[in-house]
Amino acid sequence: MLAITTLELAHNDLDRLDRQLQAKVAQAPAFFENTPLVLALDKLPEAEGTVDLNALMQLCQHHGLRTLAIRASRAEDVSAANALNLPVLPPSGARERLVDPAPVKVVEAEPRPSRIITQPVRGGMQIYAQGCDLIVLAAVSAGAELLADGNIHVYGPLRGRALAGVKGNTQARIFCQQLAAEMLSIAGQYKTAEDLRREPLWGQAVQASLSADVLNIRSL
Amino acid sequence: MAKILVVTSGKGGVGKTTTSAAIGTGLALRGHKTVIVDFDVGLRNLDLIMGCERRVVYDFVNVCNGEATLNQALIKDKRLENLYILAASQTRDKDALSKEGVEKVIKELSEQFEYVVCDSPAGIEKGAHLAMYFADEAIVVTNPEVSSVRDSDRMLGLLASKSKRAEEGLEPIKERLLLTRYDPERVTKGEMLGVEDVEEILAINLLGVIPESQAVLKASNQGVPVILDDQSDAGQAYSDAVDRLLGKEVPHRFLDVQKKGFLQRLFGGRE
């Protein structure tokens, strides 16, 4: 990409410009050596009068700035440039048009539909509800595995494994009509059947939830 | 079009072949033209239980591979007019079967028969998969013990997901439970799962309960399907199951402990 310096003229006093450029170039002499330049005359106030383009260009060249083109809108500047065979770019207003602020769309967070299973989940089957809840309206056999990023509901005996919040959602819960599970897990905290069988709520309708890394089982 | 029945279980030794022979024979006895196909390639048993082992020339694999015609391979039962057997190959293994070959044979059988009974091998691998793939109805044979129930459960899952009907989104395979080797006495002692327990776990329609019976072993050693022994409890129970399969309402028998009579108690002995 070619970097082109633009010199926007705010006044038409060439002596003053000479001093200003000298001060500027003194700050970084190497930078202003043979620098390609666009002279912008379009921002020059009307009261400043006609620009002597030739003198202006010579002044710039003296300070190492090489004029490639001018940016102008006034007819006399355009014809002066044409006389010097210098390209004329459109005034900056045409290019700096403010972009309309994009209408801010209010995106309603659409709830992901739950995955609903109506057939029995047999041993050896694995069902994963990605990014949503899992609802099973039948029995879940021993050897079956339910996985969900959200909650798991089982409206039947739960004899297999149920793993809720598998992506780490500690707020996820497991609900079941009859706790007979091989394993319950929420966000990686689990209890196997060996522990679950000691629960007084074994075989009953329960919900499991996490509180501070402990899997709690409560009656529904 | 024939009805394709698969007799399956997942677990081995629960009575799939005994059941295939009994149900197939029962259907033929009731006038339906039936063929029993042995899918247990490499562990051929059906021909022994049907008593036709000496007449096997060509087998299922030969027909699949186009080495023999179906009519060359079909063995006609000597006892019943309507009953045929298609034996498995003993010298090959399950990989000798291909889905295309099996489909071709099943299709051809469907044109000739009313019922095609597929005797599935144990396991859930290729042989068992092909046996159930084209089925319309399944008889899931289960023993009243936890490992058999678990394997049946797994098989029910496969019937619901890996069959042709499941893959094509057709009406699912009609699943029926046949509980075999049932001993009411051991159930009351708590040594065996009861009918209700198994029904609750598997949650499918109960086709029948076959009591543990010495008649079964005797029948299979003699090469006579046990259903033909109408004096035995197992034979009668299979007979009831066939009636239920054909849509009849028959009450379940042999679920309770038989009270022994005075003389029986005096002289002991079973049955």
Short mmCIF file of C-alpha atoms in Angstrom, two decimals:
data_model
loop_
_atom_site.label_atom_id
_atom_site.label_comp_id
_atom_site.label_asym_id
_atom_site.label_seq_id
_atom_site.Cartn_x
_atom_site.Cartn_y
_atom_site.Cartn_z
CA MET A 1 0.00 0.00 0.00
CA LEU A 2 1.29 3.42 -0.94
CA ALA A 3 1.15 6.06 1.78
CA ILE A 4 0.44 9.52 0.41
CA THR A 5 0.65 12.59 2.55
CA THR A 6 -2.11 15.12 2.15
CA LEU A 7 -1.41 18.81 2.80
CA GLU A 8 -4.65 20.58 3.55
CA LEU A 9 -4.24 24.29 2.93
CA ALA A 10 -5.93 26.45 5.60
CA HIS A 11 -4.48 29.79 4.41
CA ASN A 12 -2.93 31.24 1.30
CA ASP A 13 0.14 32.90 2.91
CA LEU A 14 3.09 31.22 1.25
CA ASP A 15 5.72 32.76 3.58
CA ARG A 16 3.86 31.53 6.61
CA LEU A 17 3.51 28.11 4.96
CA ASP A 18 7.26 28.12 4.27
CA ARG A 19 7.97 28.64 7.96
CA GLN A 20 5.42 26.08 9.04
CA LEU A 21 6.78 23.43 6.65
CA GLN A 22 10.33 24.13 7.73
CA ALA A 23 9.41 23.53 11.35
CA LYS A 24 7.53 20.39 10.45
CA VAL A 25 10.32 18.92 8.31
CA ALA A 26 12.89 19.67 11.00
CA GLN A 27 11.06 17.22 13.26
CA ALA A 28 11.66 14.29 10.87
CA PRO A 29 13.91 15.24 7.93
CA ALA A 30 14.14 11.69 6.58
CA PHE A 31 10.38 11.28 6.53
CA PHE A 32 9.83 14.31 4.31
CA GLU A 33 12.43 13.35 1.72
CA ASN A 34 10.76 12.90 -1.67
CA THR A 35 7.39 12.40 -0.06
CA PRO A 36 4.48 11.97 -2.47
CA LEU A 37 1.92 14.65 -1.73
CA VAL A 38 -1.67 15.53 -2.50
CA LEU A 39 -2.35 19.24 -2.15
CA ALA A 40 -5.81 19.78 -0.77
CA LEU A 41 -7.24 23.12 -1.74
CA ASP A 42 -10.87 22.28 -1.14
CA LYS A 43 -10.77 23.25 2.56
CA LEU A 44 -9.25 26.69 1.83
CA PRO A 45 -11.61 29.42 2.99
CA GLU A 46 -13.14 31.44 0.16
CA ALA A 47 -11.70 34.72 1.56
CA GLU A 48 -8.08 33.56 1.08
CA GLY A 49 -8.25 34.33 -2.65
CA THR A 50 -6.70 32.57 -5.67
CA VAL A 51 -3.87 30.12 -5.06
CA ASP A 52 -0.65 30.43 -7.09
CA LEU A 53 -0.43 26.72 -7.68
CA ASN A 54 2.95 26.86 -9.38
CA ALA A 55 4.57 28.78 -6.50
CA LEU A 56 2.89 26.52 -3.96
CA MET A 57 4.27 23.41 -5.65
CA GLN A 58 7.77 24.85 -5.82
CA LEU A 59 7.60 25.71 -2.13
CA CYS A 60 6.56 22.12 -1.32
CA GLN A 61 9.31 20.67 -3.50
CA HIS A 62 11.82 22.84 -1.68
CA HIS A 63 10.88 21.01 1.51
CA GLY A 64 11.03 17.55 -0.17
CA LEU A 65 7.33 17.17 -0.87
CA ARG A 66 6.52 16.07 -4.42
CA THR A 67 3.03 16.98 -5.56
CA LEU A 68 1.22 14.11 -7.33
CA ALA A 69 -2.22 15.65 -7.56
CA ILE A 70 -4.46 18.28 -6.12
CA ARG A 71 -7.78 17.94 -4.45
CA ALA A 72 -10.01 20.84 -5.40
CA SER A 73 -13.53 21.90 -6.16
CA ARG A 74 -13.12 25.54 -7.30
CA ALA A 75 -13.09 25.95 -11.06
CA GLU A 76 -9.95 28.17 -11.11
CA ASP A 77 -7.94 25.59 -9.10
CA VAL A 78 -9.08 22.80 -11.41
CA SER A 79 -8.10 24.78 -14.53
CA ALA A 80 -4.74 25.72 -12.97
CA ALA A 81 -4.08 22.06 -12.30
CA ASN A 82 -5.12 21.13 -15.82
CA ALA A 83 -2.70 23.75 -17.17
CA LEU A 84 0.12 22.06 -15.24
CA ASN A 85 -1.12 18.64 -16.39
CA LEU A 86 -1.75 17.69 -12.75
CA PRO A 87 -4.48 15.21 -11.82
CA VAL A 88 -7.44 16.57 -9.86
CA LEU A 89 -9.07 14.44 -7.18
CA PRO A 90 -12.62 15.02 -6.02
CA PRO A 91 -13.03 17.07 -2.84
CA SER A 92 -12.82 15.11 0.36
CA GLY A 93 -16.45 15.67 1.31
CA ALA A 94 -17.42 13.24 -1.42
CA ARG A 95 -15.32 10.56 0.11
CA GLU A 96 -15.72 11.28 3.76
CA ARG A 97 -19.44 10.94 3.71
CA LEU A 98 -20.57 9.78 7.05
CA VAL A 99 -21.83 6.25 7.00
CA ASP A 100 -25.40 6.03 8.19
CA PRO A 101 -25.32 4.52 11.61
CA ALA A 102 -26.52 0.94 11.12
CA PRO A 103 -29.88 0.38 12.70
CA VAL A 104 -29.19 -1.51 15.87
CA LYS A 105 -31.07 -4.74 15.61
CA VAL A 106 -32.56 -5.85 18.86
CA VAL A 107 -31.91 -9.57 18.62
CA GLU A 108 -34.22 -11.44 20.93
CA ALA A 109 -32.29 -14.35 22.38
CA GLU A 110 -34.35 -17.12 20.82
CA PRO A 111 -34.62 -20.04 23.23
CA ARG A 112 -33.32 -23.22 21.66
CA PRO A 113 -36.05 -25.82 21.50
CA SER A 114 -35.59 -28.75 23.84
CA ARG A 115 -34.88 -32.15 22.38
CA ILE A 116 -37.87 -34.41 23.05
CA ILE A 117 -37.64 -38.21 22.92
CA THR A 118 -40.88 -40.20 23.02
CA GLN A 119 -39.54 -43.72 22.43
CA PRO A 120 -37.83 -45.80 25.11
CA VAL A 121 -34.09 -45.17 25.26
CA ARG A 122 -32.59 -48.66 25.21
CA GLY A 123 -29.27 -49.90 26.50
CA GLY A 124 -26.36 -48.91 24.27
CA MET A 125 -28.12 -45.81 22.95
CA GLN A 126 -26.65 -42.39 23.50
CA ILE A 127 -28.66 -39.20 23.13
CA TYR A 128 -27.07 -35.77 23.26
CA ALA A 129 -29.10 -32.56 23.41
CA GLN A 130 -26.59 -30.03 22.18
CA GLY A 131 -27.06 -26.55 23.56
CA CYS A 132 -30.49 -27.31 24.99
CA ASP A 133 -32.56 -29.36 27.40
CA LEU A 134 -33.38 -33.02 26.92
CA ILE A 135 -36.84 -34.35 27.68
CA VAL A 136 -37.54 -38.09 27.61
CA LEU A 137 -41.13 -39.26 27.82
CA ALA A 138 -40.32 -42.96 28.18
CA ALA A 139 -38.13 -45.31 30.15
CA VAL A 140 -34.35 -44.98 29.97
CA SER A 141 -32.82 -48.45 30.20
CA ALA A 142 -29.69 -49.50 32.00
CA GLY A 143 -26.75 -49.02 29.67
CA ALA A 144 -28.30 -45.99 27.94
CA GLU A 145 -26.70 -42.56 28.18
CA LEU A 146 -28.40 -39.18 28.17
CA LEU A 147 -26.31 -36.06 27.67
CA ALA A 148 -27.44 -32.45 27.58
CA ASP A 149 -25.84 -29.04 27.73
CA GLY A 150 -28.94 -27.96 29.65
CA ASN A 151 -31.31 -29.81 31.96
CA ILE A 152 -32.50 -33.40 31.63
CA HIS A 153 -36.09 -34.42 32.33
CA VAL A 154 -37.12 -38.07 32.34
CA TYR A 155 -40.83 -38.79 32.69
CA GLY A 156 -40.33 -42.48 33.26
CA PRO A 157 -37.90 -44.68 35.15
CA LEU A 158 -34.30 -43.52 34.75
CA ARG A 159 -32.13 -46.63 34.82
CA GLY A 160 -29.28 -45.46 32.63
CA ARG A 161 -26.84 -42.57 32.92
CA ALA A 162 -27.83 -38.93 32.83
CA LEU A 163 -25.24 -36.19 32.38
CA ALA A 164 -26.58 -32.63 32.45
CA GLY A 165 -24.60 -29.47 31.84
CA VAL A 166 -21.89 -31.41 30.05
CA LYS A 167 -20.25 -28.20 28.85
CA GLY A 168 -19.87 -27.00 32.39
CA ASN A 169 -23.24 -25.41 33.16
CA THR A 170 -23.38 -25.78 36.93
CA GLN A 171 -26.97 -24.48 36.97
CA ALA A 172 -28.22 -27.50 35.02
CA ARG A 173 -30.49 -29.98 36.77
CA ILE A 174 -31.76 -33.50 36.31
CA PHE A 175 -35.39 -34.36 36.95
CA CYS A 176 -36.75 -37.89 36.91
CA GLN A 177 -39.91 -39.76 37.86
CA GLN A 178 -38.11 -42.76 39.26
CA LEU A 179 -34.49 -42.66 40.30
CA ALA A 180 -32.83 -45.94 39.36
CA ALA A 181 -29.88 -44.43 37.52
CA GLU A 182 -26.45 -45.92 36.97
CA MET A 183 -24.98 -42.45 37.21
CA LEU A 184 -26.05 -38.85 37.58
CA SER A 185 -23.70 -36.04 36.66
CA ILE A 186 -23.99 -32.27 36.52
CA ALA A 187 -21.13 -30.27 35.03
CA GLY A 188 -18.76 -33.13 35.74
CA GLN A 189 -19.74 -33.68 39.38
CA TYR A 190 -21.18 -37.16 39.52
CA LYS A 191 -22.63 -39.89 41.71
CA THR A 192 -22.70 -43.53 40.64
CA ALA A 193 -25.41 -46.07 41.43
CA GLU A 194 -23.37 -47.27 44.39
CA ASP A 195 -23.81 -43.89 46.07
CA LEU A 196 -27.27 -43.27 44.68
CA ARG A 197 -28.63 -46.54 46.04
CA ARG A 198 -27.88 -45.36 49.57
CA GLU A 199 -30.11 -42.33 48.99
CA PRO A 200 -33.42 -42.62 50.85
CA LEU A 201 -35.00 -41.23 47.68
CA TRP A 202 -33.82 -44.13 45.49
CA GLY A 203 -36.72 -45.26 43.29
CA GLN A 204 -38.65 -42.03 43.78
CA ALA A 205 -39.27 -38.83 41.84
CA VAL A 206 -36.29 -36.57 42.41
CA GLN A 207 -34.34 -33.64 41.11
CA ALA A 208 -30.59 -33.37 41.21
CA SER A 209 -28.77 -30.06 41.34
CA LEU A 210 -25.33 -28.74 42.17
CA SER A 211 -24.53 -26.55 45.09
CA ALA A 212 -20.86 -25.76 45.54
CA ASP A 213 -19.54 -28.87 43.83
CA VAL A 214 -21.88 -31.18 45.72
CA LEU A 215 -24.53 -33.09 43.85
CA ASN A 216 -27.74 -32.76 45.84
CA ILE A 217 -30.72 -35.02 45.41
CA ARG A 218 -34.05 -33.76 46.57
CA SER A 219 -37.59 -35.04 46.38
CA LEU A 220 -39.71 -33.59 43.61
CA MET B 1 -46.51 -60.55 0.63
CA ALA B 2 -45.04 -62.65 3.38
CA LYS B 3 -44.63 -61.49 6.93
CA ILE B 4 -40.98 -61.52 7.97
CA LEU B 5 -40.49 -62.57 11.60
CA VAL B 6 -37.13 -62.40 13.29
CA VAL B 7 -36.41 -64.42 16.42
CA THR B 8 -33.63 -62.59 18.23
CA SER B 9 -32.23 -61.93 21.69
CA GLY B 10 -28.72 -60.54 21.75
CA LYS B 11 -27.65 -63.11 24.30
CA GLY B 12 -26.81 -66.65 23.30
CA GLY B 13 -28.35 -69.85 24.66
CA VAL B 14 -31.70 -68.36 25.61
CA GLY B 15 -33.70 -70.45 23.14
CA LYS B 16 -33.79 -68.57 19.83
CA THR B 17 -33.44 -71.65 17.65
CA THR B 18 -35.86 -73.70 19.77
CA THR B 19 -38.33 -70.82 19.47
CA SER B 20 -37.80 -70.40 15.73
CA ALA B 21 -38.44 -74.10 15.20
CA ALA B 22 -41.50 -74.11 17.47
CA ILE B 23 -43.09 -70.93 16.12
CA GLY B 24 -42.39 -71.84 12.50
CA THR B 25 -43.82 -75.30 12.99
CA GLY B 26 -46.81 -73.85 14.85
CA LEU B 27 -47.59 -71.51 11.97
CA ALA B 28 -47.36 -74.37 9.49
CA LEU B 29 -49.61 -76.52 11.71
CA ARG B 30 -52.24 -73.78 11.45
CA GLY B 31 -52.10 -73.95 7.67
CA HIS B 32 -49.70 -71.10 6.89
CA LYS B 33 -46.94 -71.80 4.38
CA THR B 34 -43.82 -71.09 6.39
CA VAL B 35 -40.06 -71.18 5.92
CA ILE B 36 -37.52 -71.02 8.74
CA VAL B 37 -34.18 -69.49 7.76
CA ASP B 38 -31.06 -70.14 9.80
CA PHE B 39 -28.90 -67.00 9.90
CA ASP B 40 -26.35 -68.54 12.25
CA VAL B 41 -23.73 -69.12 9.55
CA GLY B 42 -20.87 -71.21 10.90
CA LEU B 43 -22.86 -72.50 13.90
CA ARG B 44 -25.64 -74.30 12.10
CA ASN B 45 -28.20 -75.69 14.58
CA LEU B 46 -31.67 -75.25 13.19
CA ASP B 47 -31.41 -78.31 10.95
CA LEU B 48 -30.63 -80.47 14.02
CA ILE B 49 -33.58 -79.15 15.99
CA MET B 50 -35.85 -79.62 12.98
CA GLY B 51 -34.41 -83.09 12.41
CA CYS B 52 -33.40 -82.50 8.80
CA GLU B 53 -29.60 -82.36 9.19
CA ARG B 54 -29.04 -85.34 6.91
CA ARG B 55 -30.79 -83.73 4.00
CA VAL B 56 -28.84 -80.48 3.76
CA VAL B 57 -27.21 -80.15 0.34
CA TYR B 58 -27.21 -76.47 -0.48
CA ASP B 59 -27.52 -73.71 2.11
CA PHE B 60 -28.41 -70.06 2.63
CA VAL B 61 -24.94 -68.81 1.67
CA ASN B 62 -25.03 -70.79 -1.60
CA VAL B 63 -28.32 -69.11 -2.51
CA CYS B 64 -27.03 -65.67 -1.47
CA ASN B 65 -24.03 -66.11 -3.73
CA GLY B 66 -26.08 -67.50 -6.59
CA GLU B 67 -24.38 -70.91 -6.41
CA ALA B 68 -27.72 -72.67 -6.03
CA THR B 69 -31.32 -71.82 -6.66
CA LEU B 70 -33.69 -71.31 -3.77
CA ASN B 71 -35.67 -74.41 -4.63
CA GLN B 72 -32.50 -76.51 -4.56
CA ALA B 73 -31.67 -75.24 -1.07
CA LEU B 74 -35.11 -75.34 0.54
CA ILE B 75 -35.61 -78.48 2.63
CA LYS B 76 -39.17 -79.65 2.95
CA ASP B 77 -40.24 -80.81 6.38
CA LYS B 78 -41.23 -84.47 6.46
CA ARG B 79 -44.00 -83.97 9.00
CA LEU B 80 -45.77 -80.91 7.68
CA GLU B 81 -46.86 -80.03 4.19
CA ASN B 82 -46.44 -76.27 4.62
CA LEU B 83 -43.07 -76.15 6.31
CA TYR B 84 -39.65 -75.56 4.76
CA ILE B 85 -36.17 -74.96 6.17
CA LEU B 86 -33.29 -72.99 4.71
CA ALA B 87 -30.16 -74.16 6.50
CA ALA B 88 -27.11 -72.07 7.28
CA SER B 89 -23.67 -72.91 5.99
CA GLN B 90 -21.46 -74.68 8.48
CA THR B 91 -18.18 -74.08 6.66
CA ARG B 92 -18.43 -70.31 6.30
CA ASP B 93 -18.73 -67.40 8.71
CA LYS B 94 -21.07 -64.42 9.10
CA ASP B 95 -19.08 -62.32 6.63
CA ALA B 96 -20.25 -64.66 3.88
CA LEU B 97 -23.62 -62.90 4.08
CA SER B 98 -24.17 -59.61 2.30
CA LYS B 99 -27.11 -57.25 2.64
CA GLU B 100 -27.83 -57.47 -1.08
CA GLY B 101 -27.67 -61.27 -1.06
CA VAL B 102 -29.95 -61.56 1.98
CA GLU B 103 -32.39 -59.06 0.49
CA LYS B 104 -32.58 -61.04 -2.72
CA VAL B 105 -33.27 -64.31 -0.88
CA ILE B 106 -35.84 -62.75 1.48
CA LYS B 107 -37.61 -61.17 -1.46
CA GLU B 108 -37.73 -64.46 -3.31
CA LEU B 109 -39.00 -66.27 -0.19
CA SER B 110 -41.67 -63.59 0.32
CA GLU B 111 -43.19 -64.50 -3.03
CA GLN B 112 -43.59 -68.16 -2.10
CA PHE B 113 -44.38 -68.12 1.61
CA GLU B 114 -46.81 -66.54 4.06
CA TYR B 115 -44.31 -66.42 6.90
CA VAL B 116 -40.52 -66.17 6.79
CA VAL B 117 -39.07 -66.92 10.24
CA CYS B 118 -35.48 -65.69 10.57
CA ASP B 119 -33.49 -67.45 13.27
CA SER B 120 -30.95 -64.87 14.38
CA PRO B 121 -27.50 -65.71 15.71
CA ALA B 122 -26.50 -64.37 19.11
CA GLY B 123 -24.73 -61.05 19.34
CA ILE B 124 -25.38 -57.73 17.68
CA GLU B 125 -22.90 -58.05 14.84
CA LYS B 126 -23.36 -58.66 11.15
CA GLY B 127 -25.28 -61.95 11.31
CA ALA B 128 -27.78 -60.69 13.88
CA HIS B 129 -28.07 -57.36 12.09
CA LEU B 130 -28.88 -58.97 8.75
CA ALA B 131 -31.37 -61.35 10.39
CA MET B 132 -33.42 -58.48 11.78
CA TYR B 133 -32.79 -55.87 9.06
CA PHE B 134 -35.69 -56.85 6.77
CA ALA B 135 -38.09 -57.91 9.55
CA ASP B 136 -41.70 -56.80 9.96
CA GLU B 137 -42.08 -58.29 13.41
CA ALA B 138 -39.59 -59.37 16.05
CA ILE B 139 -39.85 -61.98 18.75
CA VAL B 140 -37.34 -61.07 21.43
CA VAL B 141 -36.44 -64.21 23.37
CA THR B 142 -35.41 -63.48 26.93
CA ASN B 143 -34.56 -65.57 29.98
CA PRO B 144 -35.67 -64.27 33.36
CA GLU B 145 -32.22 -63.12 34.40
CA VAL B 146 -30.64 -59.68 34.39
CA SER B 147 -27.96 -60.23 31.76
CA SER B 148 -30.43 -61.65 29.26
CA VAL B 149 -32.84 -58.77 29.94
CA ARG B 150 -30.10 -56.23 29.40
CA ASP B 151 -29.06 -57.83 26.09
CA SER B 152 -32.67 -57.94 24.93
CA ASP B 153 -32.99 -54.28 25.79
CA ARG B 154 -29.96 -53.53 23.64
CA MET B 155 -31.43 -55.57 20.81
CA LEU B 156 -34.74 -53.68 21.08
CA GLY B 157 -32.77 -50.47 20.68
CA LEU B 158 -31.19 -51.80 17.50
CA LEU B 159 -34.55 -52.99 16.14
CA ALA B 160 -35.84 -49.46 16.62
CA SER B 161 -32.88 -47.75 14.99
CA LYS B 162 -30.90 -50.03 12.69
CA SER B 163 -33.55 -51.96 10.77
CA LYS B 164 -34.73 -51.26 7.23
CA ARG B 165 -38.05 -50.03 8.57
CA ALA B 166 -36.29 -47.61 10.91
CA GLU B 167 -33.90 -46.37 8.25
CA GLU B 168 -36.68 -45.78 5.74
CA GLY B 169 -38.96 -44.18 8.32
CA LEU B 170 -41.67 -46.82 7.89
CA GLU B 171 -43.89 -48.16 10.65
CA PRO B 172 -41.51 -49.59 13.26
CA ILE B 173 -40.94 -53.32 13.71
CA LYS B 174 -43.60 -54.85 15.95
CA GLU B 175 -41.70 -56.10 18.99
CA ARG B 176 -42.88 -58.95 21.17
CA LEU B 177 -41.38 -60.49 24.25
CA LEU B 178 -41.12 -64.24 24.68
CA LEU B 179 -39.92 -65.21 28.12
CA THR B 180 -38.35 -68.66 28.09
CA ARG B 181 -37.03 -71.06 30.74
CA TYR B 182 -39.43 -69.58 33.26
CA ASP B 183 -39.61 -71.29 36.62
CA PRO B 184 -42.44 -69.94 38.81
CA GLU B 185 -41.09 -71.72 41.86
CA ARG B 186 -37.75 -69.94 41.65
CA VAL B 187 -39.56 -66.64 41.01
CA THR B 188 -41.50 -66.99 44.26
CA LYS B 189 -38.23 -67.78 46.03
CA GLY B 190 -36.81 -64.57 44.60
CA GLU B 191 -34.12 -66.39 42.64
CA MET B 192 -35.47 -65.40 39.26
CA LEU B 193 -37.00 -62.28 37.74
CA GLY B 194 -40.78 -62.41 37.48
CA VAL B 195 -42.81 -61.77 34.34
CA GLU B 196 -43.85 -58.36 35.67
CA ASP B 197 -40.24 -57.36 36.35
CA VAL B 198 -39.13 -58.23 32.83
CA GLU B 199 -42.19 -56.60 31.27
CA GLU B 200 -41.58 -53.45 33.28
CA ILE B 201 -37.95 -53.19 32.24
CA LEU B 202 -38.44 -53.98 28.56
CA ALA B 203 -41.87 -52.34 28.24
CA ILE B 204 -43.05 -54.39 25.24
CA ASN B 205 -45.98 -56.62 24.44
CA LEU B 206 -45.73 -60.10 26.00
CA LEU B 207 -46.15 -62.85 23.41
CA GLY B 208 -45.78 -65.71 25.85
CA VAL B 209 -44.03 -67.35 28.74
CA ILE B 210 -42.44 -70.74 28.12
CA PRO B 211 -41.86 -72.68 31.32
CA GLU B 212 -38.56 -74.38 32.03
CA SER B 213 -39.21 -77.89 30.83
CA GLN B 214 -37.34 -81.11 30.27
CA ALA B 215 -39.41 -81.58 27.16
CA VAL B 216 -37.36 -78.87 25.40
CA LEU B 217 -34.04 -80.66 25.72
CA LYS B 218 -35.59 -83.99 24.81
CA ALA B 219 -37.27 -82.47 21.75
CA SER B 220 -34.14 -80.78 20.45
CA ASN B 221 -32.07 -83.93 20.86
CA GLN B 222 -34.68 -85.89 18.95
CA GLY B 223 -34.96 -83.29 16.22
CA VAL B 224 -38.65 -82.71 16.83
CA PRO B 225 -39.85 -79.15 17.45
CA VAL B 226 -41.17 -79.03 21.01
CA ILE B 227 -44.49 -77.59 19.85
CA LEU B 228 -45.32 -80.99 18.37
CA ASP B 229 -45.14 -82.46 21.90
CA ASP B 230 -48.62 -81.28 22.84
CA GLN B 231 -48.51 -83.15 26.13
CA SER B 232 -45.69 -80.97 27.44
CA ASP B 233 -46.19 -77.61 29.14
CA ALA B 234 -43.54 -76.00 26.90
CA GLY B 235 -45.27 -77.32 23.79
CA GLN B 236 -48.62 -75.96 24.96
CA ALA B 237 -47.08 -72.62 25.89
CA TYR B 238 -45.55 -72.31 22.40
CA SER B 239 -48.88 -73.23 20.91
CA ASP B 240 -50.54 -70.40 22.84
CA ALA B 241 -47.81 -68.04 21.68
CA VAL B 242 -48.45 -68.91 18.03
CA ASP B 243 -52.17 -68.25 18.54
CA ARG B 244 -51.35 -64.85 20.03
CA LEU B 245 -49.02 -64.15 17.13
CA LEU B 246 -51.96 -64.77 14.80
CA GLY B 247 -54.08 -62.31 16.77
CA LYS B 248 -56.01 -64.61 19.11
CA GLU B 249 -56.57 -63.62 22.72
CA VAL B 250 -55.24 -66.45 24.85
CA PRO B 251 -54.71 -66.19 28.61
CA HIS B 252 -51.16 -66.75 29.82
CA ARG B 253 -50.55 -70.09 31.50
CA PHE B 254 -47.78 -71.66 33.56
CA LEU B 255 -47.08 -68.43 35.46
CA ASP B 256 -47.89 -69.77 38.90
CA VAL B 257 -46.45 -72.55 40.97
CA GLN B 258 -48.36 -75.75 40.31
CA LYS B 259 -49.71 -77.09 43.56
CA LYS B 260 -48.61 -80.66 43.91
CA GLY B 261 -51.36 -83.17 44.56
CA PHE B 262 -51.38 -85.56 47.47
CA LEU B 263 -49.95 -88.46 45.52
CA GLN B 264 -47.33 -86.32 43.84
CA ARG B 265 -46.21 -85.06 47.21
CA LEU B 266 -46.11 -88.60 48.48
CA PHE B 267 -44.06 -90.01 45.62
CA GLY B 268 -42.19 -86.82 44.64
CA GLY B 269 -40.73 -86.54 41.17
CA ARG B 270 -41.13 -83.72 38.71
CA GLU B 271 -44.01 -83.15 36.31
#
